[in-house]
CSV table of C-alpha atoms and ligand atoms in Angstrom, one decimal:
chain,number,residue,atom,x,y,z
A,47,MET,CA,27.0,1.6,-18.5
A,48,SER,CA,23.6,-0.2,-19.1
A,49,TRP,CA,21.5,-1.2,-16.2
A,50,VAL,CA,22.1,-4.9,-17.0
A,51,ARG,CA,25.8,-4.6,-17.0
A,52,ALA,CA,25.7,-2.6,-13.8
A,53,LEU,CA,23.4,-5.2,-12.1
A,54,ALA,CA,25.1,-8.4,-13.3
A,55,ARG,CA,28.2,-10.0,-11.9
A,56,PRO,CA,31.2,-8.2,-13.3
A,57,ASP,CA,33.0,-11.4,-14.0
A,58,ILE,CA,30.0,-12.7,-16.1
A,59,VAL,CA,29.8,-9.4,-18.0
A,60,GLY,CA,33.5,-9.8,-18.7
A,61,LEU,CA,33.4,-13.6,-19.4
A,62,LYS,CA,34.8,-14.8,-22.6
A,63,VAL,CA,32.2,-17.2,-23.9
A,64,TYR,CA,32.8,-20.8,-25.0
A,65,GLU,CA,32.8,-21.0,-28.7
A,66,HIS,CA,30.5,-23.8,-29.6
A,67,ALA,CA,30.7,-25.6,-33.0
A,68,ALA,CA,29.4,-23.1,-35.6
A,69,TRP,CA,25.8,-23.7,-36.8
A,70,ARG,CA,26.1,-23.8,-40.6
A,71,PRO,CA,23.3,-26.2,-41.7
A,72,GLU,CA,24.2,-25.6,-45.4
A,73,LEU,CA,27.5,-27.2,-45.0
A,74,GLU,CA,28.5,-30.8,-44.3
A,75,ARG,CA,29.7,-31.1,-40.7
A,76,LEU,CA,33.3,-32.2,-40.2
A,77,HIS,CA,34.0,-29.7,-37.4
A,78,ALA,CA,32.4,-31.0,-34.2
A,79,ASN,CA,34.0,-34.4,-33.8
A,80,GLU,CA,30.6,-36.1,-34.3
A,81,LEU,CA,30.2,-39.6,-35.7
A,82,PRO,CA,29.1,-39.3,-39.4
A,83,TRP,CA,26.4,-42.0,-39.0
A,84,SER,CA,23.1,-41.9,-37.1
A,85,PRO,CA,23.0,-43.9,-33.9
A,86,LEU,CA,21.8,-47.5,-34.0
A,87,GLY,CA,18.4,-47.2,-32.5
A,88,GLY,CA,15.7,-46.9,-35.1
A,89,ASP,CA,14.2,-44.0,-37.0
A,90,ALA,CA,13.6,-41.9,-33.9
A,91,ALA,CA,17.4,-41.6,-33.5
A,92,ASP,CA,17.9,-40.3,-37.0
A,93,GLY,CA,20.3,-37.3,-36.9
A,94,LEU,CA,21.0,-37.6,-33.2
A,95,ASN,CA,24.7,-38.0,-34.0
A,96,ARG,CA,24.8,-34.2,-34.6
A,97,TYR,CA,25.0,-31.6,-31.9
A,98,PRO,CA,21.8,-29.5,-31.9
A,99,GLU,CA,21.5,-25.8,-32.8
A,100,PRO,CA,22.4,-24.0,-29.6
A,101,GLN,CA,19.4,-21.6,-29.4
A,102,PRO,CA,17.2,-23.1,-32.2
A,103,ARG,CA,15.8,-20.3,-34.3
A,104,SER,CA,12.7,-22.1,-35.4
A,105,LEU,CA,11.7,-22.7,-31.8
A,106,ILE,CA,12.7,-19.2,-30.6
A,107,HIS,CA,10.5,-17.7,-33.4
A,108,ARG,CA,7.6,-19.9,-32.5
A,109,LEU,CA,7.8,-19.1,-28.9
A,110,ALA,CA,8.2,-15.4,-29.6
A,111,ALA,CA,5.0,-15.4,-31.7
A,112,LEU,CA,3.1,-17.5,-29.1
A,113,TYR,CA,4.1,-15.2,-26.3
A,114,GLY,CA,3.9,-12.0,-28.2
A,115,VAL,CA,7.5,-10.8,-27.8
A,116,ALA,CA,10.5,-10.2,-30.1
A,117,PRO,CA,12.7,-13.2,-30.8
A,118,GLU,CA,15.6,-11.3,-29.2
A,119,SER,CA,13.7,-11.4,-25.9
A,120,VAL,CA,13.5,-15.2,-25.8
A,121,LEU,CA,15.9,-17.6,-24.1
A,122,VAL,CA,15.0,-21.2,-24.4
A,123,GLY,CA,16.4,-23.9,-22.1
A,124,ARG,CA,15.7,-27.0,-20.1
A,125,GLY,CA,12.6,-25.9,-18.5
A,126,SER,CA,12.1,-22.6,-16.7
A,127,ASP,CA,14.1,-24.2,-13.9
A,128,GLU,CA,17.2,-23.6,-16.0
A,129,ALA,CA,16.4,-20.0,-16.5
A,130,ILE,CA,15.9,-19.5,-12.7
A,131,ASP,CA,19.3,-21.0,-12.1
A,132,LEU,CA,21.0,-18.9,-14.8
A,133,ILE,CA,19.4,-15.7,-13.5
A,134,CYS,CA,20.8,-16.4,-10.0
A,135,ARG,CA,24.2,-17.2,-11.3
A,136,ALA,CA,24.5,-14.2,-13.7
A,137,PHE,CA,23.3,-11.6,-11.2
A,138,CYS,CA,24.3,-12.7,-7.7
A,139,ARG,CA,27.8,-12.6,-6.4
A,140,ALA,CA,28.2,-15.5,-3.9
A,141,GLY,CA,28.4,-14.1,-0.4
A,142,HIS,CA,27.4,-10.6,-1.5
A,143,ASP,CA,24.1,-10.5,-3.3
A,144,GLY,CA,20.7,-12.0,-2.8
A,145,VAL,CA,17.2,-12.7,-4.1
A,146,LEU,CA,13.8,-12.0,-2.6
A,147,VAL,CA,11.0,-14.6,-2.7
A,148,CYS,CA,7.4,-14.5,-1.4
A,149,PRO,CA,6.6,-17.7,0.5
A,150,PRO,CA,4.8,-20.0,0.4
A,151,THR,CA,6.0,-20.4,-3.1
A,152,PHE,CA,7.9,-22.5,-5.6
A,153,GLY,CA,11.0,-23.9,-4.0
A,154,MET,CA,13.4,-23.6,-6.9
A,155,TYR,CA,14.0,-19.9,-6.5
A,156,ALA,CA,15.5,-20.3,-3.0
A,157,VAL,CA,17.4,-23.5,-3.9
A,158,SER,CA,19.0,-22.0,-7.0
A,159,ALA,CA,19.9,-18.9,-5.1
A,160,ARG,CA,21.5,-20.9,-2.3
A,161,ILE,CA,23.4,-23.1,-4.7
A,162,GLN,CA,24.9,-19.9,-6.0
A,163,GLY,CA,25.7,-18.7,-2.5
A,164,ALA,CA,23.2,-15.9,-2.7
A,165,GLN,CA,21.2,-14.7,0.3
A,166,VAL,CA,17.4,-15.4,0.3
A,167,LEU,CA,15.2,-12.6,1.7
A,168,GLU,CA,11.5,-13.2,2.2
A,169,ALA,CA,8.3,-11.1,1.9
A,170,PRO,CA,5.6,-13.6,2.7
A,171,LEU,CA,2.3,-13.6,0.9
A,172,ARG,CA,-0.6,-12.5,3.0
A,173,SER,CA,-2.4,-15.7,3.9
A,174,ALA,CA,-5.2,-13.8,5.6
A,175,HIS,CA,-5.9,-12.1,2.3
A,176,GLY,CA,-5.9,-15.1,0.0
A,177,PHE,CA,-2.1,-15.2,-0.3
A,178,ALA,CA,-2.0,-11.7,-1.9
A,179,LEU,CA,1.3,-10.1,-2.7
A,180,ASP,CA,2.6,-7.8,0.1
A,181,GLU,CA,3.8,-5.0,-2.2
A,182,ALA,CA,5.0,-2.8,0.7
A,183,ALA,CA,6.9,-5.6,2.3
A,184,VAL,CA,8.6,-6.6,-1.0
A,185,LEU,CA,9.8,-3.0,-1.5
A,186,GLU,CA,10.8,-2.5,2.1
A,187,ARG,CA,12.8,-5.8,2.3
A,188,CYS,CA,14.7,-5.3,-0.9
A,189,ALA,CA,18.2,-4.3,0.0
A,190,PRO,CA,20.7,-2.7,-2.4
A,191,SER,CA,22.2,-6.2,-2.8
A,192,THR,CA,18.9,-7.8,-3.8
A,193,LYS,CA,19.5,-8.4,-7.5
A,194,VAL,CA,16.4,-10.5,-8.2
A,195,VAL,CA,12.8,-10.6,-7.0
A,196,PHE,CA,10.9,-13.8,-7.9
A,197,LEU,CA,7.1,-13.5,-8.1
A,198,CYS,CA,5.0,-16.5,-9.1
A,199,SER,CA,1.5,-15.9,-10.7
A,200,PRO,CA,-0.5,-18.1,-10.4
A,201,ASN,CA,1.5,-19.0,-7.4
A,202,ASN,CA,2.5,-22.6,-6.6
A,203,PRO,CA,1.4,-24.0,-4.2
A,204,THR,CA,-1.5,-21.6,-3.4
A,205,GLY,CA,-3.0,-21.3,-6.9
A,206,ASN,CA,-3.9,-17.6,-6.8
A,207,LEU,CA,-2.9,-14.9,-9.3
A,208,LEU,CA,-0.9,-12.0,-7.9
A,209,ASP,CA,-2.2,-8.5,-8.4
A,210,GLU,CA,-0.9,-7.4,-11.8
A,211,SER,CA,-0.7,-3.7,-11.1
A,212,ALA,CA,1.2,-4.4,-7.9
A,213,MET,CA,3.7,-6.5,-9.8
A,214,ARG,CA,4.1,-3.7,-12.4
A,215,ARG,CA,4.6,-1.1,-9.6
A,216,ILE,CA,7.2,-3.3,-7.9
A,217,ALA,CA,9.1,-3.5,-11.2
A,218,ARG,CA,8.9,0.2,-11.7
A,219,SER,CA,10.1,1.0,-8.2
A,220,LEU,CA,13.0,-1.4,-8.6
A,221,ALA,CA,14.0,-0.3,-12.1
A,222,GLY,CA,17.8,-0.2,-12.4
A,223,ARG,CA,18.1,-2.0,-9.0
A,224,SER,CA,16.6,-5.5,-9.4
A,225,LEU,CA,15.4,-7.8,-12.0
A,226,VAL,CA,11.8,-8.7,-11.2
A,227,VAL,CA,11.0,-12.2,-12.5
A,228,VAL,CA,7.3,-13.2,-12.8
A,229,ASP,CA,7.0,-16.9,-13.1
A,230,GLU,CA,3.9,-17.7,-15.2
A,231,ALA,CA,4.2,-21.5,-15.4
A,232,TYR,CA,0.4,-21.8,-14.9
A,233,ILE,CA,-0.9,-18.7,-16.6
A,234,GLU,CA,-2.6,-20.7,-19.4
A,235,PHE,CA,-5.0,-22.1,-16.8
A,236,ALA,CA,-6.0,-18.6,-15.6
A,237,ASP,CA,-8.4,-16.2,-17.1
A,238,ARG,CA,-5.8,-13.5,-17.2
A,239,ALA,CA,-3.4,-12.3,-19.9
A,240,SER,CA,0.3,-12.8,-19.5
A,241,LEU,CA,2.6,-10.0,-18.4
A,242,ALA,CA,4.9,-10.9,-21.3
A,243,GLY,CA,3.7,-7.8,-23.2
A,244,ALA,CA,5.0,-5.6,-20.4
A,245,VAL,CA,8.6,-6.7,-20.8
A,246,ARG,CA,9.3,-4.3,-23.6
A,247,GLU,CA,8.2,-1.2,-21.7
A,248,GLN,CA,9.6,-2.3,-18.3
A,249,PRO,CA,13.0,-3.8,-19.1
A,250,ASN,CA,13.7,-5.0,-15.5
A,251,LEU,CA,10.6,-7.1,-15.7
A,252,ALA,CA,11.1,-10.6,-17.0
A,253,VAL,CA,8.6,-13.5,-17.5
A,254,LEU,CA,9.1,-17.2,-17.2
A,255,ARG,CA,7.0,-19.5,-19.4
A,256,THR,CA,7.1,-23.2,-19.8
A,257,LEU,CA,5.9,-26.0,-22.1
A,258,SER,CA,5.8,-28.3,-19.1
A,259,LYS,CA,2.3,-27.6,-17.8
A,260,ALA,CA,-0.3,-26.4,-20.3
A,261,HIS,CA,1.4,-28.0,-23.3
A,262,GLY,CA,2.0,-31.3,-21.6
A,263,LEU,CA,5.7,-31.5,-22.2
A,264,ALA,CA,7.1,-31.8,-18.7
A,265,GLY,CA,9.2,-34.8,-19.9
A,266,ALA,CA,10.8,-32.8,-22.7
A,267,ARG,CA,12.3,-30.1,-20.5
A,268,CYS,CA,11.5,-26.9,-22.4
A,269,GLY,CA,10.9,-23.5,-20.9
A,270,ALA,CA,11.6,-19.9,-21.9
A,271,LEU,CA,12.6,-16.7,-20.3
A,272,LEU,CA,11.1,-13.6,-21.9
A,273,ALA,CA,13.2,-10.5,-21.0
A,274,ASP,CA,15.0,-7.5,-22.2
A,275,PRO,CA,17.3,-8.5,-25.1
A,276,GLU,CA,20.4,-7.5,-23.1
A,277,VAL,CA,19.4,-9.8,-20.2
A,278,ILE,CA,18.9,-12.6,-22.8
A,279,ALA,CA,22.3,-11.9,-24.3
A,280,LEU,CA,23.9,-12.0,-20.9
A,281,LEU,CA,22.3,-15.4,-20.1
A,282,ARG,CA,23.2,-16.8,-23.5
A,283,LYS,CA,26.8,-16.3,-22.4
A,284,ILE,CA,26.4,-18.8,-19.5
A,285,ILE,CA,23.8,-21.3,-20.7
A,286,PRO,CA,25.4,-24.6,-21.5
A,287,PRO,CA,26.1,-24.7,-25.3
A,288,TYR,CA,23.5,-27.3,-26.3
A,289,ALA,CA,20.7,-26.8,-23.8
A,290,VAL,CA,17.9,-27.8,-26.2
A,291,ALA,CA,18.2,-31.4,-27.1
A,292,ARG,CA,17.1,-32.4,-30.6
A,293,LEU,CA,14.4,-34.7,-29.3
A,294,THR,CA,13.1,-31.8,-27.2
A,295,LEU,CA,13.1,-29.4,-30.2
A,296,ASP,CA,11.1,-31.8,-32.3
A,297,ALA,CA,8.6,-32.4,-29.6
A,298,ALA,CA,8.2,-28.7,-28.8
A,299,LEU,CA,7.8,-27.7,-32.5
A,300,ALA,CA,5.2,-30.4,-32.9
A,301,ALA,CA,3.3,-29.2,-29.9
A,302,LEU,CA,3.3,-25.6,-31.2
A,303,GLU,CA,1.8,-26.5,-34.6
A,304,PRO,CA,-1.6,-24.8,-35.0
A,305,THR,CA,-3.6,-28.1,-34.8
A,306,ALA,CA,-1.8,-29.1,-31.7
A,307,LEU,CA,-2.4,-25.7,-30.1
A,308,GLU,CA,-6.1,-26.0,-30.9
A,309,ALA,CA,-6.2,-29.4,-29.2
A,310,THR,CA,-4.3,-27.8,-26.2
A,311,HIS,CA,-7.1,-25.2,-25.9
A,312,ALA,CA,-9.7,-27.9,-25.8
A,313,ARG,CA,-7.8,-29.8,-23.1
A,314,LEU,CA,-7.4,-26.6,-21.1
A,315,ALA,CA,-11.2,-26.1,-21.2
A,316,THR,CA,-11.7,-29.7,-19.9
A,317,LEU,CA,-9.1,-29.1,-17.2
A,318,ARG,CA,-10.8,-25.8,-16.1
A,319,GLN,CA,-14.2,-27.7,-15.9
A,320,GLU,CA,-12.6,-30.4,-13.8
A,321,ARG,CA,-10.9,-27.8,-11.6
A,322,ALA,CA,-14.3,-26.2,-11.0
A,323,ARG,CA,-15.7,-29.6,-10.1
A,324,MET,CA,-12.9,-30.4,-7.7
A,325,LEU,CA,-13.1,-26.9,-6.0
A,326,ARG,CA,-16.8,-27.5,-5.6
A,327,GLU,CA,-16.6,-31.2,-4.4
A,328,LEU,CA,-13.5,-31.2,-2.2
A,329,PRO,CA,-15.0,-28.8,0.5
A,330,ARG,CA,-18.0,-31.2,0.8
A,331,LEU,CA,-15.8,-34.0,2.0
A,332,ALA,CA,-15.6,-34.8,5.7
A,333,GLY,CA,-12.1,-34.0,6.9
A,334,VAL,CA,-11.5,-31.2,4.4
A,335,GLU,CA,-11.3,-27.9,6.3
A,336,ARG,CA,-10.5,-25.5,3.5
A,337,VAL,CA,-10.0,-25.5,-0.2
A,338,TRP,CA,-8.3,-22.4,-1.6
A,339,PRO,CA,-9.5,-20.9,-4.9
A,340,SER,CA,-7.2,-21.8,-7.8
A,341,ASP,CA,-6.3,-20.2,-11.2
A,342,ALA,CA,-3.8,-23.0,-11.9
A,343,ASN,CA,-4.1,-26.8,-12.6
A,344,PHE,CA,-4.1,-27.8,-9.0
A,345,ALA,CA,-6.0,-27.3,-5.8
A,346,LEU,CA,-4.7,-26.6,-2.4
A,347,ALA,CA,-6.7,-28.2,0.4
A,348,GLU,CA,-6.3,-28.2,4.1
A,349,PHE,CA,-7.3,-31.3,6.0
A,350,ALA,CA,-8.1,-32.0,9.7
A,351,ASP,CA,-5.6,-34.9,9.2
A,352,ALA,CA,-3.4,-34.4,6.1
A,353,GLY,CA,-1.4,-37.5,6.8
A,354,ALA,CA,-4.5,-39.7,6.7
A,355,ALA,CA,-5.6,-38.0,3.5
A,356,LEU,CA,-2.3,-38.7,1.9
A,357,ALA,CA,-2.5,-42.3,3.0
A,358,ARG,CA,-6.0,-42.9,1.7
A,359,ALA,CA,-5.1,-41.4,-1.7
A,360,ALA,CA,-2.0,-43.7,-1.8
A,361,ALA,CA,-4.2,-46.7,-0.9
A,362,ALA,CA,-6.4,-45.9,-3.9
A,363,GLY,CA,-3.3,-45.8,-6.1
A,364,LEU,CA,-3.1,-42.0,-6.3
A,365,LEU,CA,-0.2,-39.7,-5.4
A,366,VAL,CA,-1.0,-36.2,-4.3
A,367,ARG,CA,1.5,-33.7,-3.0
A,368,ASP,CA,2.2,-33.4,0.7
A,369,ALA,CA,2.4,-29.6,1.1
A,370,ARG,CA,2.8,-29.5,4.9
A,371,SER,CA,6.4,-28.3,4.8
A,372,TYR,CA,5.4,-25.0,3.2
A,373,PRO,CA,5.4,-22.2,5.8
A,374,GLY,CA,1.9,-21.6,7.1
A,375,LEU,CA,0.4,-24.7,5.4
A,376,ALA,CA,0.9,-27.3,8.1
A,377,ARG,CA,-2.2,-29.4,7.1
A,378,ALA,CA,-2.2,-28.8,3.3
A,379,VAL,CA,-2.2,-31.2,0.4
A,380,ARG,CA,-1.8,-30.0,-3.2
A,381,ILE,CA,-3.8,-31.9,-5.7
A,382,SER,CA,-3.0,-31.8,-9.4
A,383,ILE,CA,-6.2,-31.8,-11.5
A,384,GLY,CA,-6.2,-35.1,-13.4
A,385,THR,CA,-8.5,-36.7,-16.0
A,386,PRO,CA,-12.2,-36.7,-15.0
A,387,ARG,CA,-11.8,-40.4,-14.0
A,388,GLN,CA,-8.7,-39.8,-11.9
A,389,ASN,CA,-10.5,-36.9,-10.1
A,390,SER,CA,-13.5,-39.0,-9.4
A,391,ARG,CA,-11.3,-41.8,-8.0
A,392,LEU,CA,-9.6,-39.3,-5.7
A,393,LEU,CA,-13.0,-37.9,-4.5
A,394,ASP,CA,-14.1,-41.5,-3.9
A,395,ALA,CA,-11.0,-42.2,-1.9
A,396,TRP,CA,-11.7,-39.3,0.4
A,397,SER,CA,-15.5,-39.8,0.8
B,34,PLP,C1,6.2,-26.5,-12.7
B,34,PLP,C2,6.7,-25.1,-12.4
B,34,PLP,C3,7.7,-24.6,-13.3
B,34,PLP,C4,8.1,-25.3,-14.5
B,34,PLP,O1,9.4,-25.7,-14.5
B,34,PLP,P1,10.0,-26.4,-15.8
B,34,PLP,O2,11.4,-26.4,-15.4
B,34,PLP,O3,9.7,-25.4,-16.9
B,34,PLP,O4,9.4,-27.7,-16.0
B,34,PLP,C5,8.2,-23.3,-13.1
B,34,PLP,N1,7.7,-22.6,-12.1
B,34,PLP,C6,6.7,-23.1,-11.2
B,34,PLP,C7,6.2,-22.2,-10.2
B,34,PLP,C8,6.3,-24.4,-11.4
B,34,PLP,O5,5.3,-24.8,-10.5
């Protein structure tokens, strides 16, 4: 038996999949109970009477080329959040299996696991060492029932990259035992190559990418899982049949055109400059006790009085993220890097 079939929930491996309406664009569609006319809502609605292609090949190929993996290694869905959910559901038997997370980190891993009835184990990042990955703790705490390890690099909310060789070693040590998922939602903002290329040589390593952050498409809901083709095939069995809406497909393809990608690179350069400015200016403000380095598009700052900082930002018409509920971050605020003007307004509000 392959490692994927051995690791996944047996009932999912054996699941008979829903047969969605066949995708035969060369034929006229009288097979999916759609209305034969476009909806009444202007040109933008043209063609929306039709169910979309389930895993749109055009987008899969674009994303595969962008991320440097084979098309068979790409699953596209409603943001990387959907992939996180599908992974928990496909691999964790409720009440038996679990996932491991490294707090303080993105909350969706634990939420998706708990919705599935999976146990959530923790190997906290080492705050005294810049929130570095605790490789030994991850390996030590992984139980035989730990099916998935979620690592986030750059990590949300702390902003730091995790050590690449440590992540690779963790995946190697857990080969055949756990799927190691590296969430790279913010990798485009870092000076570091993606781990996507490692998926082929290390099949239990998977990478999450998204169009929500660097490509400015959070509202479209489009993200991708890059993984071993057998993992992708398993998740395709359980992803809802029409996960990529037509409007999303159009927006994603447009954002991945060469000219759009060039403009994205220019924006990323501006954003990095602004991040450098914020990381330089924030620590100079009275009341700011610490600003953590960041490889992402946000900064994590600790205040003498975080409540007051949140209130002053709001009074200036700016919403920043209260990060005080994260373990070990009792006085922290997470600040998304905005336009130069927005950043200046925030600095003014706190001066
Ligand atoms: C924003 C974010 C995502 C992106 O989720 P989408 O569903 O793709 O919008 C994924 N992981 C982390 C850590 C994030 O901060």
